[in-house]
Coordinates of C-alpha atoms in Angstrom, one line a residue:
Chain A
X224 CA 38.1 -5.4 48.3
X225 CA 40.5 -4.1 45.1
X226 CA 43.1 -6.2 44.1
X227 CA 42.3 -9.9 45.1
X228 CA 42.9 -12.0 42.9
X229 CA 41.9 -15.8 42.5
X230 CA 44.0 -18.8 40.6
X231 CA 42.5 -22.0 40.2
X232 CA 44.3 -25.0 38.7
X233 CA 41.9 -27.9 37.1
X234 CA 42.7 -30.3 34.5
X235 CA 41.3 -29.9 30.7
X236 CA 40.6 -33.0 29.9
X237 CA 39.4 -36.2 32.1
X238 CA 38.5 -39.8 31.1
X239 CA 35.0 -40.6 32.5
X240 CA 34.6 -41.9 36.1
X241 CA 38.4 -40.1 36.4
X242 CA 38.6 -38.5 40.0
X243 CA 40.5 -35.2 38.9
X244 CA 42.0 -32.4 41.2
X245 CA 40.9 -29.0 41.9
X246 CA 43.2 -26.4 43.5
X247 CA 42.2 -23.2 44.1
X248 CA 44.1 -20.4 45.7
X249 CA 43.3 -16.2 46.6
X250 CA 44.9 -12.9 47.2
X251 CA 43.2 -12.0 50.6
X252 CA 44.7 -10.8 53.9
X253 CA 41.9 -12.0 56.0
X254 CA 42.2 -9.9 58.8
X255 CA 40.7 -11.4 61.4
X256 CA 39.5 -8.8 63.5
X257 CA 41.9 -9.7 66.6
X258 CA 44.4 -7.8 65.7
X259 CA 45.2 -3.5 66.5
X260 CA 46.7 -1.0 64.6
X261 CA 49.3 0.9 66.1
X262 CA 47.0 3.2 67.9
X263 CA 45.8 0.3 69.8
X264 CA 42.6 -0.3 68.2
X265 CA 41.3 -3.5 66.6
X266 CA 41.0 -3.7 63.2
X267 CA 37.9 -4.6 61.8
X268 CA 37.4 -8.3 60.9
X269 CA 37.3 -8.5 57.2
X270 CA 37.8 -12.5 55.6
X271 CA 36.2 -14.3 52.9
X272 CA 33.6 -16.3 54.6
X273 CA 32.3 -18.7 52.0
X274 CA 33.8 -20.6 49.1
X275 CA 32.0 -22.8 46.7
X276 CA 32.3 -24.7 43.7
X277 CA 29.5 -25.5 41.4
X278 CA 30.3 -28.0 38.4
X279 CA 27.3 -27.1 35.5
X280 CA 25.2 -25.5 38.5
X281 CA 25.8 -27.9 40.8
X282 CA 27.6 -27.8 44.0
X283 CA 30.3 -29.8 44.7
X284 CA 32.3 -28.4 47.0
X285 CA 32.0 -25.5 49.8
X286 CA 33.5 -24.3 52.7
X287 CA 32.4 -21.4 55.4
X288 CA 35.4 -19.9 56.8
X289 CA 35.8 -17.9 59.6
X290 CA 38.7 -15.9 61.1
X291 CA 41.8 -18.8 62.0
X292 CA 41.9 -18.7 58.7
X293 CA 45.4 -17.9 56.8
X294 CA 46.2 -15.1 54.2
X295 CA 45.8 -16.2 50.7
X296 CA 43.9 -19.3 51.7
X297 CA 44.5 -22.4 49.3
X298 CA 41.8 -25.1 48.3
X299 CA 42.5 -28.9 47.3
X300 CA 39.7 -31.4 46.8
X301 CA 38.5 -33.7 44.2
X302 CA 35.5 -34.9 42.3
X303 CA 34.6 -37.6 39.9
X304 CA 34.3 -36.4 36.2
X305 CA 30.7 -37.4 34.9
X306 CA 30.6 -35.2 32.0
X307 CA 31.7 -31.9 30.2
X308 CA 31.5 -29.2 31.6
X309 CA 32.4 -25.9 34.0
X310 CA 33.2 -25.3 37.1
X311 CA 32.6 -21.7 38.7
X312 CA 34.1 -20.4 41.9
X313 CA 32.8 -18.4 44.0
X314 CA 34.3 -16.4 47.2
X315 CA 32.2 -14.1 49.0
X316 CA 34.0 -11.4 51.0
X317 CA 33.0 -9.9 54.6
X318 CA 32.5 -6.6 52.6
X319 CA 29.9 -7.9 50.6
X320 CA 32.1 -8.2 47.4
X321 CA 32.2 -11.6 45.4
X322 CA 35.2 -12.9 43.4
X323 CA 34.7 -15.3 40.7
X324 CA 36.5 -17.5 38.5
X325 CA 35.7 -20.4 35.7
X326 CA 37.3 -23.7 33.9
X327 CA 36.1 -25.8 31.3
X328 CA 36.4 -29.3 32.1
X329 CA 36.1 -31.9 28.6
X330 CA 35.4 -35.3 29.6
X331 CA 36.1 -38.1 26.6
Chain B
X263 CA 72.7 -35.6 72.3
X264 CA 71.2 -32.3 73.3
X265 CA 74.0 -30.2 73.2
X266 CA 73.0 -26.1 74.3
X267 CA 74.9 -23.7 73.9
X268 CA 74.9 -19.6 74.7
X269 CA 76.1 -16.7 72.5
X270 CA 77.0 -13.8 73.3
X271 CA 77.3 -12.3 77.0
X272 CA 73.8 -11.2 77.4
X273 CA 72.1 -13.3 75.0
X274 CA 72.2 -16.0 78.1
X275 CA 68.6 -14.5 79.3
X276 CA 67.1 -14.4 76.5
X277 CA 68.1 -16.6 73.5
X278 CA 69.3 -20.4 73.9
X279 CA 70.9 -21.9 71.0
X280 CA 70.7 -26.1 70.5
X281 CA 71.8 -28.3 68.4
X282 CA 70.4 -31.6 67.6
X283 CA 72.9 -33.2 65.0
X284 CA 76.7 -32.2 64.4
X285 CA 77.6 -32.1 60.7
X286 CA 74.3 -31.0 60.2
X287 CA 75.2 -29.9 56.0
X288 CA 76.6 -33.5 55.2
X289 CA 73.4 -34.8 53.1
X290 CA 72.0 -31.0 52.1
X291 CA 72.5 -30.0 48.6
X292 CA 74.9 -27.3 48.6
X293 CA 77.5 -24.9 46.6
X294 CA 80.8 -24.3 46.6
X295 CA 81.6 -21.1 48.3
X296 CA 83.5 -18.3 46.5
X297 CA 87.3 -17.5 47.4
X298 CA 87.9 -15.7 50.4
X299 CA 84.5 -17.2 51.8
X300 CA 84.1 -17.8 55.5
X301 CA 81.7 -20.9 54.8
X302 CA 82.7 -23.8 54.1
X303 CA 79.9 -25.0 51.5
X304 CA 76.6 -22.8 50.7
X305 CA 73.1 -23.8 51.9
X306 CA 70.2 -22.5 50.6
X307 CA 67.8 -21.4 53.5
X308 CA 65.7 -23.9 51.8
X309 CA 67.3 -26.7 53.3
X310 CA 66.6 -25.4 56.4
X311 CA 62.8 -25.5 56.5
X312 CA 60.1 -28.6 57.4
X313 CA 59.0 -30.3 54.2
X314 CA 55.7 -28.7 54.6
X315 CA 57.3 -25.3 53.9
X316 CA 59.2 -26.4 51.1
X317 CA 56.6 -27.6 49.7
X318 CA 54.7 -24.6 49.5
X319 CA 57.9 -23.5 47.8
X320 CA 57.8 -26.3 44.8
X321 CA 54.5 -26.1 43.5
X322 CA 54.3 -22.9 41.4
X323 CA 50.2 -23.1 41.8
X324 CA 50.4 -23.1 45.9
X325 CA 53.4 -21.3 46.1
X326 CA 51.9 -17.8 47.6
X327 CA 54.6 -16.0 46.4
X328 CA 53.1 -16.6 42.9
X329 CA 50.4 -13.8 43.8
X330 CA 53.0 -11.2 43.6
X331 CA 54.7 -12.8 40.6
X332 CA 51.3 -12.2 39.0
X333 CA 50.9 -8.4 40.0
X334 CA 54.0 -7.2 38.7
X335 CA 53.5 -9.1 35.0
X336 CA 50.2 -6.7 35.1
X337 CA 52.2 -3.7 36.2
X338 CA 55.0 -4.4 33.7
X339 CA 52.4 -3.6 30.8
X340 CA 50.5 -1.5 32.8
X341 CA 51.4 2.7 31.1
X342 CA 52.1 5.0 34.1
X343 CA 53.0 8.5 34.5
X344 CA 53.9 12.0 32.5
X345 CA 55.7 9.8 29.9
X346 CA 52.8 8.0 29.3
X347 CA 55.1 4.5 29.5
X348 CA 54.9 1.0 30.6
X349 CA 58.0 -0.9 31.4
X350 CA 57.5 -3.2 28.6
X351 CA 57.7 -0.3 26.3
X352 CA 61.5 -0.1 26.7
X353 CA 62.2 -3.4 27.9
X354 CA 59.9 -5.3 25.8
X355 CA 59.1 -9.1 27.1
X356 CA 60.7 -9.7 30.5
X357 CA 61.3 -13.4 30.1
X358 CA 64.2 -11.8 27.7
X359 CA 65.1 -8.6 29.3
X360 CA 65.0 -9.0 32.4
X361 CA 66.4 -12.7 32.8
X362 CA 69.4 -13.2 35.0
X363 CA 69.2 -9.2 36.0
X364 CA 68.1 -9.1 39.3
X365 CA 71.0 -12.1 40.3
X366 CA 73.3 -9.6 40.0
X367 CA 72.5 -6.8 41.8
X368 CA 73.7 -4.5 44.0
X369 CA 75.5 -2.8 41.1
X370 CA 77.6 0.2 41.0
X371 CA 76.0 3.5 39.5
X372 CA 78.4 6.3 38.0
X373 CA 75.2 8.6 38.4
X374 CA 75.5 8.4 43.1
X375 CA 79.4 6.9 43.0
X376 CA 78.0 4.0 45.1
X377 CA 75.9 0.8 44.5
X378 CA 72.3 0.5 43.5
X379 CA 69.7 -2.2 44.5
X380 CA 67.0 -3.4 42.5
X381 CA 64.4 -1.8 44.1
X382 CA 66.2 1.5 43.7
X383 CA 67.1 0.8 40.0
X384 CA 63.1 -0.1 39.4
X385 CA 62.6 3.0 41.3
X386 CA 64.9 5.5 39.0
X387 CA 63.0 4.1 35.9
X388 CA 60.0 5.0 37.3
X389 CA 61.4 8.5 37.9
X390 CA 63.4 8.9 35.5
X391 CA 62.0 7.1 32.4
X392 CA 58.2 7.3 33.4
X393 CA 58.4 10.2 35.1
X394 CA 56.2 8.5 37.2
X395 CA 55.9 8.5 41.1
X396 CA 58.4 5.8 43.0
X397 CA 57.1 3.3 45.0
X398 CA 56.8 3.0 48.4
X399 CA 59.4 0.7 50.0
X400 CA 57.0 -2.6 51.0
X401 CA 54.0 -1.0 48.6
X402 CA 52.5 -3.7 46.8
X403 CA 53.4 -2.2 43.7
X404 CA 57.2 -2.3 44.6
X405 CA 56.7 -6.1 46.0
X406 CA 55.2 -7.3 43.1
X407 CA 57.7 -5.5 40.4
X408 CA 60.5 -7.1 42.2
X409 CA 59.2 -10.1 42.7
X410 CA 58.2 -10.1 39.3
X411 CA 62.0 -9.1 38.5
X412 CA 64.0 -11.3 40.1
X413 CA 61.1 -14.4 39.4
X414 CA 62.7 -13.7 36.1
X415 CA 66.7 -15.1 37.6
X416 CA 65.1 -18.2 39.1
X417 CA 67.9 -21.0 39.2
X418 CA 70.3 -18.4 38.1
X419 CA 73.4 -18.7 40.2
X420 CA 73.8 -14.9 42.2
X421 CA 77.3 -13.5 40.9
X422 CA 77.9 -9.6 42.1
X423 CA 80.3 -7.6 41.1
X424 CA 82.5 -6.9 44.5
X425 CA 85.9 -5.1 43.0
X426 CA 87.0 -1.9 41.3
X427 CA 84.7 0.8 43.0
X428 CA 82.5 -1.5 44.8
X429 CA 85.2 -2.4 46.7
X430 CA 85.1 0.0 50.0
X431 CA 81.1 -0.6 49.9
X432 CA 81.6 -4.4 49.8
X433 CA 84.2 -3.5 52.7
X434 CA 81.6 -0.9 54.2
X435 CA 78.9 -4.2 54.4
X436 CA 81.4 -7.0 55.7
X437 CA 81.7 -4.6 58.7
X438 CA 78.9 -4.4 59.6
X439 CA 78.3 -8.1 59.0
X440 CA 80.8 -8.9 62.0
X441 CA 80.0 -6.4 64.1
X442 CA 78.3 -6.9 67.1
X443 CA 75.4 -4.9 68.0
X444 CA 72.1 -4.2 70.5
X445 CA 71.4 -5.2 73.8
X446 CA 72.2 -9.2 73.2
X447 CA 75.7 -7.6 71.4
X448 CA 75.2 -9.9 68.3
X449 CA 76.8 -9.8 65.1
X450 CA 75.0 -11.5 61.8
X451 CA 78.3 -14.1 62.2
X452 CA 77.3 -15.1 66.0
X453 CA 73.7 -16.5 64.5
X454 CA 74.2 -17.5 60.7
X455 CA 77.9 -18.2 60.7
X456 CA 78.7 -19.8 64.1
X457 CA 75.6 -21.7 64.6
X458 CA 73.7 -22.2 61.5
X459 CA 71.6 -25.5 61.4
X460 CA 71.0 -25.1 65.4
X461 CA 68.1 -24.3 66.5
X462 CA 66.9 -21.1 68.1
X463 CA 63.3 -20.9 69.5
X464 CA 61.3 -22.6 67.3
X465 CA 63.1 -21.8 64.3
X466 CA 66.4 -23.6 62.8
X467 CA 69.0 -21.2 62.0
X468 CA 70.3 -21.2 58.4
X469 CA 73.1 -19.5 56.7
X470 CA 70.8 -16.4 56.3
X471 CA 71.6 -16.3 53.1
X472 CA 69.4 -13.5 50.5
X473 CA 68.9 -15.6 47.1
X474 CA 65.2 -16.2 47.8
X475 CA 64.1 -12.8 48.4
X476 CA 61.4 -10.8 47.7
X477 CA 60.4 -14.1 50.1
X478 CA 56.7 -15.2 51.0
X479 CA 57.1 -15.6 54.9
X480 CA 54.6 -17.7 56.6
X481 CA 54.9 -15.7 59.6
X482 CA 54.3 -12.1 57.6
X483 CA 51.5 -14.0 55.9
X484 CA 52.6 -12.0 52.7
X485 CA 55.6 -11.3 50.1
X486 CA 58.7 -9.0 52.3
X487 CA 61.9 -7.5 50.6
X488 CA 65.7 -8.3 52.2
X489 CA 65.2 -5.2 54.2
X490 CA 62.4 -6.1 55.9
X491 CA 64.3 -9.0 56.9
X492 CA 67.4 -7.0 57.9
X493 CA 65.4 -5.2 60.1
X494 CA 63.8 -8.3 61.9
X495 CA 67.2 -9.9 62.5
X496 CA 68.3 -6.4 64.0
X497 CA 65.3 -6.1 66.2
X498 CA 66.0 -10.1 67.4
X499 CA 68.7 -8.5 69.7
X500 CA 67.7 -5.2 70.1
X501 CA 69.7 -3.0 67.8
X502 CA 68.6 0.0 66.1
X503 CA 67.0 -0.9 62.7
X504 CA 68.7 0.9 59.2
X505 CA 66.0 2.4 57.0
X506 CA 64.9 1.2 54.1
X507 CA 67.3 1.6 51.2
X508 CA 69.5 3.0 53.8
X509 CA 73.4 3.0 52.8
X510 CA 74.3 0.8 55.5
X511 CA 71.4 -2.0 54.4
X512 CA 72.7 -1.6 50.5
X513 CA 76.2 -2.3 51.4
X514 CA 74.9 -5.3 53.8
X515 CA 72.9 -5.8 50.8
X516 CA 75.8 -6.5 49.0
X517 CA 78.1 -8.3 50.8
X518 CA 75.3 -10.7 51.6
X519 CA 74.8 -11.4 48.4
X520 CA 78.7 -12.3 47.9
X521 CA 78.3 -14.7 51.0
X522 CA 76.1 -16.6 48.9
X523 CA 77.6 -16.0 45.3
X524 CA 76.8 -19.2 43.3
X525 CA 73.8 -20.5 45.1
X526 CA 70.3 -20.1 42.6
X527 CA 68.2 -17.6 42.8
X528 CA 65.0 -18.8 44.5
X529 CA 62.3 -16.0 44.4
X530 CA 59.4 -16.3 45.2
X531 CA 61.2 -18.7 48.3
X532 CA 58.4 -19.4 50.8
X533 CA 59.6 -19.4 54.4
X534 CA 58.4 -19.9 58.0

């Protein structure tokens, strides 16, 4: 889908062992397929259905969502800073499109 | 302590109005009112909402309304049109230019002898200075500009301008403030005047004041202009809803925004 459009909020820098805070947030109507148009017909069910968050390749967080859920839909969770590194975040539309977004995280 | 009360002939059937706690205001941050002002002291809509919902509202990074912030920053330098022109090829970087602008608007225009909003001043640059195409009312081109705008006024206090020529259209919007309309036969007055901070379905009733708008409503699940909202309240008692941009919304537009002269400028608000 054009125009969606992820933000993510993650701290640069962590101490090691530091449990740091990871919001993520995206432009998405999630229609949830219960809903008709003004004709009277329903309109097709089209939400993101997975989230995840890798750290270096690794998954740390993920989600499957299904069609309660909001507009714009926001993520908060944590993790445990280890080591340097990146996250990447992935959201996987109903259409088959994939939005993706990045941070550097520098643990000292 | 469950004092209900009805409004209005007919609104008996279908709308009941209660109130929890008399001198509701006392311990709400508020403004002063301007002279001539029916209220007492201003309250931002704000104060009217759960603490989940203003909460959305504080944090810039959940704050939905932010999503729309963001598209019109792109569109601002974004060329479009014959002229080949962006709008930050005349007015250069917002933060400056555009600062404090959308607190005061409606203004007058000498060019249509009556006032302008901000969507229709956006609108004429795109027409006239772009020679571009002007956005659909509600688009999410003209949702994101004006949120992008007026995100730009954001604590500014709103301070139109309501003498000189303004002053039949100011006249034109009070009117129709007060007067009462639809099948329930409500005015604006009977909900946000007479029984603001009661509680009406599930929602409390505020001042209905304008300073947060373009506003990220839970309920749309997305950004809505004043209009949109104008239209709402109207269809809540079953009057006929104004166009949008219509003359009769511009001067409501207007004397709204007097109503509420002084209180900051809140876009993007988030409410229920």
């Amino acid at each position: 889908m054009a125009g969606v459009r992820p933000r993510v909020r993650v701290p640069k820098e962590a101490a090691k062992g530091e449990v740091v805070e990871i919001k993520t947030l995206i432009s998405h109507q999630m229609e949830s397929g219960q809903r008709r148009d003004s004709k009277g017909e329903i309109i097709p069910r089209q939400i993101i259905n997975t989230f995840t968050c890798t750290f270096n390749g690794d998954e740390v967080f993920s989600a499957d969502w299904h069609g309660a859920i909001s507009a714009n839909p926001y993520m908060q969770f944590f993790m445990t800073a280890e080591e340097s590194g990146t996250f990447e975040f992935t959201w996987k539309d109903d259409d088959g499109s994939v939005y993706t977004e990045t941070a550097e995280l520098t643990v000292n | 302590m469950n004092k209900a009360l009805t409004i209005g002939g007919m609104a008996a059937a279908a709308f009941v109005i209660t109130g929890w706690s008399v001198g509701f205001s006392q311990d709400r941050p508020s403004v002063p009112p301007p002279e001539g002002s029916p209220l007492g002291e201003l309250i931002s809509g704000y104060e009217f909402r759960t603490p989940e919902t203003q909460a959305l509202q504080d944090d810039d990074f959940i704050n939905p309304g932010f999503l729309w912030v963001e598209n019109g920053e792109e569109l601002w330098e974004t060329a479009d049109g014959a002229a080949g022109k962006s709008c930050e090829s005349c007015h250069g970087d917002a933060e400056d230019s555009m600062n404090g602008v959308g607190a005061r608007y409606p203004v007058y225009s000498e060019a249509t002898g009556k006032p302008i909003n901000l969507e229709q001043r956006i609108n004429l640059c795109r027409t006239e200075n772009m020679q571009a195409e002007p956005w659909r009312w509600e688009s999410p081109e003209l949702l994101g500009m004006m949120t992008f705008v007026r995100y730009q006024s954001r604590g500014v206090p709103v301070a139109v301008e309501i003498d000189g020529p303004m002053q039949p259209f100011f006249e034109a919007g009070r009117e129709f403030y007060y007067q009462r309309r639809g099948q329930l036969d409500m005015s604006c007055a009977s909900c946000h005047e007479a029984n603001y901070g009661m509680s009406l379905r599930a929602d409390m009733l505020s001042q209905g004041h304008s300073n947060g708008f373009p506003t990220y409503r839970l309920k749309w699940q997305g950004v809505g202009s004043l209009h949109r909202r104008f239209r709402g309240c109207n269809q809540q008692v079953r009057a006929d809803r104004f166009g949008y941009g219509s003359d009769e919304y511009i001067n409501l537009e207007l004397y709204l925004a007097w109503r509420g002269m002084g209180l900051p400028v809140e876009t993007p608000a988030v409410r229920q």
